[in-house]
Amino acid sequence: MLAASPDVASAVIHELRELMIRLSVLRGQVLSLIGNESGQVAAGATFLPRPTVTAGEIVLADGVLDQVRRHVVGIGEQRARLSAAGQHLKRGVLLYGPPETGKTLTVRHLLASTPGTTAVLLTGASIQFITEAAELARAMQPAIVVLEDVVLVAGDRSMHGGPQPLLFAVLDALDGLDGDADVTFLLTTNRVELLERALAERPGRVDLAVEIGLPEASARRQLFALYARDLPLSVEAVDAAADRADGVTGSFAKELMRRVVLAAAEESRGVTDADLQASLEDLLSARETLTRSMLGGSGHGAEAGTGHAGYGVHY
């Protein structure tokens, strides 16, 4: 660059870089990083639609969603006051619990609740791009970096015979940002007991860990009512089905309602409470044990008494 002095050239270059970041097409978008031909180096980004999940679509234990929202959304909304008071903005949030308990749905709600925030989603093999994701988040803040199923790379080191390079990359990314960076690292796992202790327990890496647990009876009733809301079923029948189906998930309830509609459609008539009862019996029967297990049910026979599954819906 030609300029009257080196200082002028440096100032122009600095301003251009600032404009590039501020006007980047990546700013405020939901992104997934993709690799090059070898899959080992982040070579670009895929744009994803921002979710539109409302709080009314999520059924969790009382206070859980509010707690997570306050830490992720609330801190961002109060960034100016927190910074003025010398408080750090960077935060790490861990959502843990059995499969299908609502972790991914909660993530989707948080993304829906933070319009204008740049979000980078890493799951499966793309978690290897954590360093690039952290750098992008730093440049595009406010930002959220989502690491789904983080136990795939952050399991206890002793399980693999020694430290894992990708684990160190995750830890370095969590440590590498300054405290005043308005960046949230949002982690999910089904196996919290396998997480590396340094990741799960050290303040500054994860400062809020929230269990997204199994549904109690009242929550299960809410889930069944949610999926039956467009069907002409009585409240009493839906509640009775929810009470009978102890230990099942939201995916189970969703599939149940589809079977209810299918049963009526096959006979060219409207849906009735009897269809709900018959479809529930079918899903809970011994011959449906595998199906129930895949949907997050207990897999313990016709009564489905005490399962270890949740009630979320995957993104």
mmCIF file of C-alpha atoms in Angstrom:
data_model
loop_
_atom_site.group_PDB
_atom_site.id
_atom_site.type_symbol
_atom_site.label_atom_id
_atom_site.label_comp_id
_atom_site.label_asym_id
_atom_site.label_seq_id
_atom_site.Cartn_x
_atom_site.Cartn_y
_atom_site.Cartn_z
ATOM 1 C CA MET A 1 0.000 0.000 0.000
ATOM 2 C CA LEU A 2 1.289 3.478 -0.906
ATOM 3 C CA ALA A 3 0.871 6.084 1.815
ATOM 4 C CA ALA A 4 2.467 9.279 3.039
ATOM 5 C CA SER A 5 3.807 7.486 6.111
ATOM 6 C CA PRO A 6 3.913 3.999 7.653
ATOM 7 C CA ASP A 7 1.513 5.152 10.357
ATOM 8 C CA VAL A 8 -1.110 6.120 7.796
ATOM 9 C CA ALA A 9 -0.720 2.787 5.996
ATOM 10 C CA SER A 10 -1.069 0.864 9.255
ATOM 11 C CA ALA A 11 -4.179 2.830 10.203
ATOM 12 C CA VAL A 12 -5.814 2.185 6.837
ATOM 13 C CA ILE A 13 -5.024 -1.531 6.980
ATOM 14 C CA HIS A 14 -6.407 -1.720 10.523
ATOM 15 C CA GLU A 15 -9.602 0.044 9.465
ATOM 16 C CA LEU A 16 -10.027 -2.284 6.489
ATOM 17 C CA ARG A 17 -9.659 -5.332 8.715
ATOM 18 C CA GLU A 18 -12.205 -3.944 11.154
ATOM 19 C CA LEU A 19 -14.651 -3.327 8.311
ATOM 20 C CA MET A 20 -14.121 -6.849 6.959
ATOM 21 C CA ILE A 21 -15.032 -8.322 10.323
ATOM 22 C CA ARG A 22 -17.945 -5.997 10.998
ATOM 23 C CA LEU A 23 -19.463 -6.471 7.537
ATOM 24 C CA SER A 24 -18.665 -10.172 7.154
ATOM 25 C CA VAL A 25 -21.401 -12.356 5.666
ATOM 26 C CA LEU A 26 -20.725 -14.765 8.521
ATOM 27 C CA ARG A 27 -21.750 -12.310 11.219
ATOM 28 C CA GLY A 28 -25.018 -13.182 12.902
ATOM 29 C CA GLN A 29 -25.392 -16.455 11.006
ATOM 30 C CA VAL A 30 -25.735 -20.077 12.138
ATOM 31 C CA LEU A 31 -22.838 -22.013 10.654
ATOM 32 C CA SER A 32 -21.370 -25.483 10.447
ATOM 33 C CA LEU A 33 -17.700 -25.788 9.510
ATOM 34 C CA ILE A 34 -16.744 -28.163 6.716
ATOM 35 C CA GLY A 35 -13.378 -29.723 5.892
ATOM 36 C CA ASN A 36 -11.265 -29.770 2.782
ATOM 37 C CA GLU A 37 -10.903 -32.801 0.501
ATOM 38 C CA SER A 38 -8.958 -34.678 3.163
ATOM 39 C CA GLY A 39 -11.451 -33.614 5.817
ATOM 40 C CA GLN A 40 -8.640 -32.553 8.154
ATOM 41 C CA VAL A 41 -8.670 -28.774 7.703
ATOM 42 C CA ALA A 42 -11.627 -26.403 7.958
ATOM 43 C CA ALA A 43 -12.104 -25.086 4.442
ATOM 44 C CA GLY A 44 -15.459 -23.346 4.603
ATOM 45 C CA ALA A 45 -18.806 -23.008 6.287
ATOM 46 C CA THR A 46 -22.324 -24.202 5.614
ATOM 47 C CA PHE A 47 -25.100 -21.737 6.405
ATOM 48 C CA LEU A 48 -27.957 -23.194 8.433
ATOM 49 C CA PRO A 49 -31.377 -21.706 9.163
ATOM 50 C CA ARG A 50 -31.728 -20.262 12.638
ATOM 51 C CA PRO A 51 -34.110 -22.436 14.677
ATOM 52 C CA THR A 52 -37.479 -21.058 15.755
ATOM 53 C CA VAL A 53 -38.068 -23.155 18.874
ATOM 54 C CA THR A 54 -40.107 -21.339 21.510
ATOM 55 C CA ALA A 55 -40.100 -21.937 25.247
ATOM 56 C CA GLY A 56 -43.560 -23.472 24.903
ATOM 57 C CA GLU A 57 -42.126 -26.303 22.830
ATOM 58 C CA ILE A 58 -39.759 -27.397 25.595
ATOM 59 C CA VAL A 59 -40.779 -29.449 28.604
ATOM 60 C CA LEU A 60 -38.135 -29.577 31.339
ATOM 61 C CA ALA A 61 -38.156 -29.674 35.113
ATOM 62 C CA ASP A 62 -39.267 -26.443 36.777
ATOM 63 C CA GLY A 63 -36.644 -23.710 36.608
ATOM 64 C CA VAL A 64 -34.167 -25.569 34.402
ATOM 65 C CA LEU A 65 -34.803 -23.653 31.189
ATOM 66 C CA ASP A 66 -34.814 -20.325 33.041
ATOM 67 C CA GLN A 67 -31.467 -21.167 34.615
ATOM 68 C CA VAL A 68 -29.861 -21.961 31.270
ATOM 69 C CA ARG A 69 -31.409 -18.954 29.534
ATOM 70 C CA ARG A 70 -30.151 -16.603 32.251
ATOM 71 C CA HIS A 71 -26.592 -17.830 31.820
ATOM 72 C CA VAL A 72 -26.555 -17.827 28.014
ATOM 73 C CA VAL A 73 -29.059 -15.168 26.958
ATOM 74 C CA GLY A 74 -29.163 -13.033 30.098
ATOM 75 C CA ILE A 75 -25.421 -12.442 30.304
ATOM 76 C CA GLY A 76 -25.419 -11.358 26.683
ATOM 77 C CA GLU A 77 -28.272 -8.938 27.279
ATOM 78 C CA GLN A 78 -26.406 -7.397 30.234
ATOM 79 C CA ARG A 79 -22.943 -7.397 28.622
ATOM 80 C CA ALA A 80 -22.457 -3.637 28.959
ATOM 81 C CA ARG A 81 -23.241 -3.514 32.679
ATOM 82 C CA LEU A 82 -21.228 -6.634 33.428
ATOM 83 C CA SER A 83 -18.208 -5.306 31.545
ATOM 84 C CA ALA A 84 -18.463 -1.945 33.306
ATOM 85 C CA ALA A 85 -18.398 -3.791 36.628
ATOM 86 C CA GLY A 86 -15.312 -5.766 35.610
ATOM 87 C CA GLN A 87 -17.157 -9.082 35.256
ATOM 88 C CA HIS A 88 -16.217 -11.652 32.617
ATOM 89 C CA LEU A 89 -18.545 -12.471 29.739
ATOM 90 C CA LYS A 90 -17.095 -15.719 28.430
ATOM 91 C CA ARG A 91 -19.038 -18.697 29.714
ATOM 92 C CA GLY A 92 -19.101 -22.439 29.318
ATOM 93 C CA VAL A 93 -22.361 -24.324 29.738
ATOM 94 C CA LEU A 94 -22.681 -28.110 29.913
ATOM 95 C CA LEU A 95 -26.051 -29.780 29.354
ATOM 96 C CA TYR A 96 -25.997 -33.423 30.384
ATOM 97 C CA GLY A 97 -28.460 -36.248 30.766
ATOM 98 C CA PRO A 98 -29.770 -39.379 29.039
ATOM 99 C CA PRO A 99 -30.501 -39.370 25.294
ATOM 100 C CA GLU A 100 -33.651 -37.564 24.183
ATOM 101 C CA THR A 101 -34.045 -35.545 27.370
ATOM 102 C CA GLY A 102 -34.281 -32.210 25.581
ATOM 103 C CA LYS A 103 -30.633 -31.096 25.389
ATOM 104 C CA THR A 104 -30.612 -30.486 21.650
ATOM 105 C CA LEU A 105 -34.035 -28.850 21.730
ATOM 106 C CA THR A 106 -32.766 -26.525 24.461
ATOM 107 C CA VAL A 107 -29.784 -25.613 22.277
ATOM 108 C CA ARG A 108 -32.147 -24.835 19.416
ATOM 109 C CA HIS A 109 -34.219 -22.603 21.690
ATOM 110 C CA LEU A 110 -31.120 -20.717 22.824
ATOM 111 C CA LEU A 111 -30.149 -20.099 19.203
ATOM 112 C CA ALA A 112 -33.669 -18.912 18.459
ATOM 113 C CA SER A 113 -33.483 -16.563 21.461
ATOM 114 C CA THR A 114 -30.232 -14.913 20.342
ATOM 115 C CA PRO A 115 -30.912 -13.370 16.913
ATOM 116 C CA GLY A 116 -27.887 -11.567 15.530
ATOM 117 C CA THR A 117 -25.515 -13.812 17.467
ATOM 118 C CA THR A 118 -23.065 -15.807 15.359
ATOM 119 C CA ALA A 119 -23.403 -19.523 16.110
ATOM 120 C CA VAL A 120 -20.987 -22.271 15.103
ATOM 121 C CA LEU A 121 -22.323 -25.817 15.425
ATOM 122 C CA LEU A 122 -19.843 -28.668 15.810
ATOM 123 C CA THR A 123 -20.954 -32.259 16.032
ATOM 124 C CA GLY A 124 -19.404 -35.593 15.185
ATOM 125 C CA ALA A 125 -16.264 -35.282 13.065
ATOM 126 C CA SER A 126 -16.595 -31.500 12.796
ATOM 127 C CA ILE A 127 -15.601 -31.125 16.462
ATOM 128 C CA GLN A 128 -12.017 -31.361 15.181
ATOM 129 C CA PHE A 129 -12.479 -27.778 13.951
ATOM 130 C CA ILE A 130 -12.865 -26.413 17.478
ATOM 131 C CA THR A 131 -9.801 -24.170 17.145
ATOM 132 C CA GLU A 132 -11.154 -22.553 13.977
ATOM 133 C CA ALA A 133 -14.599 -22.238 15.562
ATOM 134 C CA ALA A 134 -13.147 -20.458 18.596
ATOM 135 C CA GLU A 135 -11.195 -18.048 16.384
ATOM 136 C CA LEU A 136 -14.304 -17.317 14.344
ATOM 137 C CA ALA A 137 -16.333 -16.752 17.504
ATOM 138 C CA ARG A 138 -13.718 -14.350 18.841
ATOM 139 C CA ALA A 139 -13.870 -12.307 15.629
ATOM 140 C CA MET A 140 -17.673 -12.378 15.297
ATOM 141 C CA GLN A 141 -18.737 -11.973 18.926
ATOM 142 C CA PRO A 142 -21.297 -12.068 20.360
ATOM 143 C CA ALA A 143 -21.098 -15.728 19.437
ATOM 144 C CA ILE A 144 -22.058 -19.214 20.544
ATOM 145 C CA VAL A 145 -20.003 -22.330 19.849
ATOM 146 C CA VAL A 146 -22.027 -25.536 20.202
ATOM 147 C CA LEU A 147 -20.232 -28.840 20.757
ATOM 148 C CA GLU A 148 -22.737 -31.674 20.662
ATOM 149 C CA ASP A 149 -21.859 -35.096 22.072
ATOM 150 C CA VAL A 150 -18.608 -33.650 23.359
ATOM 151 C CA VAL A 151 -17.832 -36.910 25.155
ATOM 152 C CA LEU A 152 -16.760 -38.277 21.768
ATOM 153 C CA VAL A 153 -13.556 -36.266 22.038
ATOM 154 C CA ALA A 154 -13.407 -35.217 25.677
ATOM 155 C CA GLY A 155 -13.723 -38.552 27.420
ATOM 156 C CA ASP A 156 -11.416 -39.361 30.301
ATOM 157 C CA ARG A 157 -7.841 -39.524 28.987
ATOM 158 C CA SER A 158 -7.143 -42.756 30.854
ATOM 159 C CA MET A 159 -9.710 -44.576 28.726
ATOM 160 C CA HIS A 160 -7.542 -44.174 25.627
ATOM 161 C CA GLY A 161 -4.105 -44.850 27.070
ATOM 162 C CA GLY A 162 -3.058 -41.225 27.235
ATOM 163 C CA PRO A 163 -3.889 -37.658 26.282
ATOM 164 C CA GLN A 164 -5.732 -37.127 23.021
ATOM 165 C CA PRO A 165 -4.742 -34.241 20.688
ATOM 166 C CA LEU A 166 -8.350 -33.317 19.966
ATOM 167 C CA LEU A 167 -9.136 -33.203 23.667
ATOM 168 C CA PHE A 168 -6.306 -30.725 24.155
ATOM 169 C CA ALA A 169 -7.685 -28.655 21.267
ATOM 170 C CA VAL A 170 -11.066 -28.473 23.017
ATOM 171 C CA LEU A 171 -9.470 -27.487 26.325
ATOM 172 C CA ASP A 172 -7.237 -24.900 24.652
ATOM 173 C CA ALA A 173 -10.226 -23.376 22.882
ATOM 174 C CA LEU A 174 -12.130 -23.041 26.158
ATOM 175 C CA ASP A 175 -9.104 -21.473 27.831
ATOM 176 C CA GLY A 176 -7.897 -19.361 24.938
ATOM 177 C CA LEU A 177 -10.463 -16.567 24.864
ATOM 178 C CA ASP A 178 -10.190 -13.551 27.112
ATOM 179 C CA GLY A 179 -12.752 -13.250 29.863
ATOM 180 C CA ASP A 180 -14.300 -10.172 28.270
ATOM 181 C CA ALA A 181 -15.111 -12.057 25.066
ATOM 182 C CA ASP A 182 -18.888 -12.357 24.662
ATOM 183 C CA VAL A 183 -18.666 -16.009 23.630
ATOM 184 C CA THR A 184 -20.617 -18.968 24.972
ATOM 185 C CA PHE A 185 -19.311 -22.510 24.675
ATOM 186 C CA LEU A 186 -22.394 -24.725 24.828
ATOM 187 C CA LEU A 187 -21.603 -28.422 25.335
ATOM 188 C CA THR A 188 -23.929 -31.416 25.422
ATOM 189 C CA THR A 189 -23.305 -35.012 26.440
ATOM 190 C CA ASN A 190 -25.212 -38.169 27.276
ATOM 191 C CA ARG A 191 -22.337 -39.563 29.366
ATOM 192 C CA VAL A 192 -21.221 -36.929 31.816
ATOM 193 C CA GLU A 193 -19.428 -39.543 33.913
ATOM 194 C CA LEU A 194 -16.961 -40.063 31.059
ATOM 195 C CA LEU A 195 -16.065 -36.430 30.602
ATOM 196 C CA GLU A 196 -12.516 -35.404 31.237
ATOM 197 C CA ARG A 197 -12.393 -33.999 34.757
ATOM 198 C CA ALA A 198 -10.409 -30.988 33.620
ATOM 199 C CA LEU A 199 -13.182 -30.092 31.186
ATOM 200 C CA ALA A 200 -16.135 -30.638 33.484
ATOM 201 C CA GLU A 201 -14.825 -29.253 36.766
ATOM 202 C CA ARG A 202 -12.391 -26.408 36.136
ATOM 203 C CA PRO A 203 -14.074 -23.000 36.495
ATOM 204 C CA GLY A 204 -13.614 -20.870 33.425
ATOM 205 C CA ARG A 205 -14.040 -23.818 31.106
ATOM 206 C CA VAL A 206 -17.473 -24.908 32.249
ATOM 207 C CA ASP A 207 -19.051 -22.598 34.808
ATOM 208 C CA LEU A 208 -22.572 -23.972 34.606
ATOM 209 C CA ALA A 209 -23.467 -27.666 34.387
ATOM 210 C CA VAL A 210 -27.177 -28.460 34.172
ATOM 211 C CA GLU A 211 -28.772 -31.879 34.213
ATOM 212 C CA ILE A 212 -31.565 -32.315 31.698
ATOM 213 C CA GLY A 213 -33.162 -35.241 33.432
ATOM 214 C CA LEU A 214 -35.990 -37.725 33.125
ATOM 215 C CA PRO A 215 -39.583 -36.457 33.041
ATOM 216 C CA GLU A 216 -41.741 -36.708 36.087
ATOM 217 C CA ALA A 217 -45.423 -37.566 35.664
ATOM 218 C CA SER A 218 -46.532 -33.950 35.217
ATOM 219 C CA ALA A 219 -43.848 -33.286 32.596
ATOM 220 C CA ARG A 220 -44.797 -36.463 30.762
ATOM 221 C CA ARG A 221 -48.415 -35.289 30.643
ATOM 222 C CA GLN A 222 -47.260 -31.990 29.159
ATOM 223 C CA LEU A 223 -45.264 -33.829 26.512
ATOM 224 C CA PHE A 224 -48.165 -36.021 25.464
ATOM 225 C CA ALA A 225 -50.466 -32.996 25.375
ATOM 226 C CA LEU A 226 -47.925 -31.129 23.242
ATOM 227 C CA TYR A 227 -47.886 -33.806 20.554
ATOM 228 C CA ALA A 228 -51.643 -34.405 20.753
ATOM 229 C CA ARG A 229 -52.558 -30.729 20.559
ATOM 230 C CA ASP A 230 -53.902 -30.942 16.987
ATOM 231 C CA LEU A 231 -55.844 -34.179 17.516
ATOM 232 C CA PRO A 232 -59.462 -34.524 18.743
ATOM 233 C CA LEU A 233 -58.457 -36.523 21.817
ATOM 234 C CA SER A 234 -59.840 -35.965 25.289
ATOM 235 C CA VAL A 235 -57.590 -34.566 27.978
ATOM 236 C CA GLU A 236 -58.457 -37.530 30.176
ATOM 237 C CA ALA A 237 -57.340 -40.049 27.534
ATOM 238 C CA VAL A 238 -54.071 -38.223 26.849
ATOM 239 C CA ASP A 239 -53.276 -37.932 30.560
ATOM 240 C CA ALA A 240 -54.065 -41.613 31.100
ATOM 241 C CA ALA A 241 -51.739 -42.570 28.248
ATOM 242 C CA ALA A 242 -48.966 -40.429 29.695
ATOM 243 C CA ASP A 243 -49.401 -41.978 33.123
ATOM 244 C CA ARG A 244 -49.320 -45.476 31.653
ATOM 245 C CA ALA A 245 -46.176 -44.811 29.581
ATOM 246 C CA ASP A 246 -43.767 -44.234 32.448
ATOM 247 C CA GLY A 247 -40.165 -43.962 31.332
ATOM 248 C CA VAL A 248 -40.721 -42.958 27.709
ATOM 249 C CA THR A 249 -39.503 -39.993 25.696
ATOM 250 C CA GLY A 250 -40.853 -37.199 23.593
ATOM 251 C CA SER A 251 -39.928 -39.233 20.529
ATOM 252 C CA PHE A 252 -42.125 -42.020 21.861
ATOM 253 C CA ALA A 253 -45.034 -39.619 22.310
ATOM 254 C CA LYS A 254 -44.523 -38.217 18.823
ATOM 255 C CA GLU A 255 -44.517 -41.669 17.239
ATOM 256 C CA LEU A 256 -47.539 -42.686 19.296
ATOM 257 C CA MET A 257 -49.611 -39.814 17.926
ATOM 258 C CA ARG A 258 -48.581 -40.655 14.373
ATOM 259 C CA ARG A 259 -49.801 -44.221 14.875
ATOM 260 C CA VAL A 260 -53.064 -42.882 16.253
ATOM 261 C CA VAL A 261 -53.614 -40.822 13.099
ATOM 262 C CA LEU A 262 -52.568 -43.730 10.864
ATOM 263 C CA ALA A 263 -54.994 -46.143 12.528
ATOM 264 C CA ALA A 264 -57.914 -43.798 11.898
ATOM 265 C CA ALA A 265 -56.792 -42.953 8.358
ATOM 266 C CA GLU A 266 -56.623 -46.605 7.362
ATOM 267 C CA GLU A 267 -60.321 -46.880 8.201
ATOM 268 C CA SER A 268 -61.209 -43.500 6.648
ATOM 269 C CA ARG A 269 -62.594 -42.060 9.869
ATOM 270 C CA GLY A 270 -61.713 -39.549 12.552
ATOM 271 C CA VAL A 271 -59.323 -40.113 15.454
ATOM 272 C CA THR A 272 -60.830 -41.404 18.700
ATOM 273 C CA ASP A 273 -59.620 -42.060 22.227
ATOM 274 C CA ALA A 274 -59.841 -45.766 21.442
ATOM 275 C CA ASP A 275 -57.176 -45.302 18.764
ATOM 276 C CA LEU A 276 -54.890 -43.766 21.361
ATOM 277 C CA GLN A 277 -55.380 -46.632 23.769
ATOM 278 C CA ALA A 278 -54.875 -49.284 21.083
ATOM 279 C CA SER A 279 -51.762 -47.598 19.667
ATOM 280 C CA LEU A 280 -50.278 -47.240 23.128
ATOM 281 C CA GLU A 281 -50.854 -50.909 23.861
ATOM 282 C CA ASP A 282 -49.181 -51.753 20.574
ATOM 283 C CA LEU A 283 -46.074 -49.643 21.314
ATOM 284 C CA LEU A 284 -45.808 -50.989 24.844
ATOM 285 C CA SER A 285 -46.230 -54.600 23.816
ATOM 286 C CA ALA A 286 -43.404 -57.113 23.953
ATOM 287 C CA ARG A 287 -43.077 -57.255 20.159
ATOM 288 C CA GLU A 288 -42.339 -53.510 20.140
ATOM 289 C CA THR A 289 -39.490 -53.686 22.660
ATOM 290 C CA LEU A 290 -36.804 -52.781 20.122
ATOM 291 C CA THR A 291 -38.856 -49.952 18.629
ATOM 292 C CA ARG A 292 -39.555 -48.569 22.089
ATOM 293 C CA SER A 293 -35.867 -48.756 22.952
ATOM 294 C CA MET A 294 -34.884 -46.833 19.815
ATOM 295 C CA LEU A 295 -37.486 -44.184 20.642
ATOM 296 C CA GLY A 296 -36.039 -43.764 24.099
ATOM 297 C CA GLY A 297 -38.385 -46.008 26.052
ATOM 298 C CA SER A 298 -37.399 -48.369 28.834
ATOM 299 C CA GLY A 299 -37.404 -51.580 26.808
ATOM 300 C CA HIS A 300 -38.552 -53.635 29.805
ATOM 301 C CA GLY A 301 -41.643 -55.289 28.391
ATOM 302 C CA ALA A 302 -45.301 -54.459 28.174
ATOM 303 C CA GLU A 303 -45.526 -52.291 31.244
ATOM 304 C CA ALA A 304 -42.524 -50.063 30.388
ATOM 305 C CA GLY A 305 -42.094 -49.349 34.030
ATOM 306 C CA THR A 306 -38.752 -47.767 34.835
ATOM 307 C CA GLY A 307 -36.827 -46.532 31.822
ATOM 308 C CA HIS A 308 -33.660 -44.540 31.524
ATOM 309 C CA ALA A 309 -34.595 -42.220 28.713
ATOM 310 C CA GLY A 310 -35.605 -38.629 28.276
ATOM 311 C CA TYR A 311 -38.043 -36.562 26.372
ATOM 312 C CA GLY A 312 -36.329 -34.206 23.956
ATOM 313 C CA VAL A 313 -36.458 -33.827 20.212
ATOM 314 C CA HIS A 314 -33.229 -33.756 18.209
ATOM 315 C CA TYR A 315 -32.216 -30.857 16.038
#
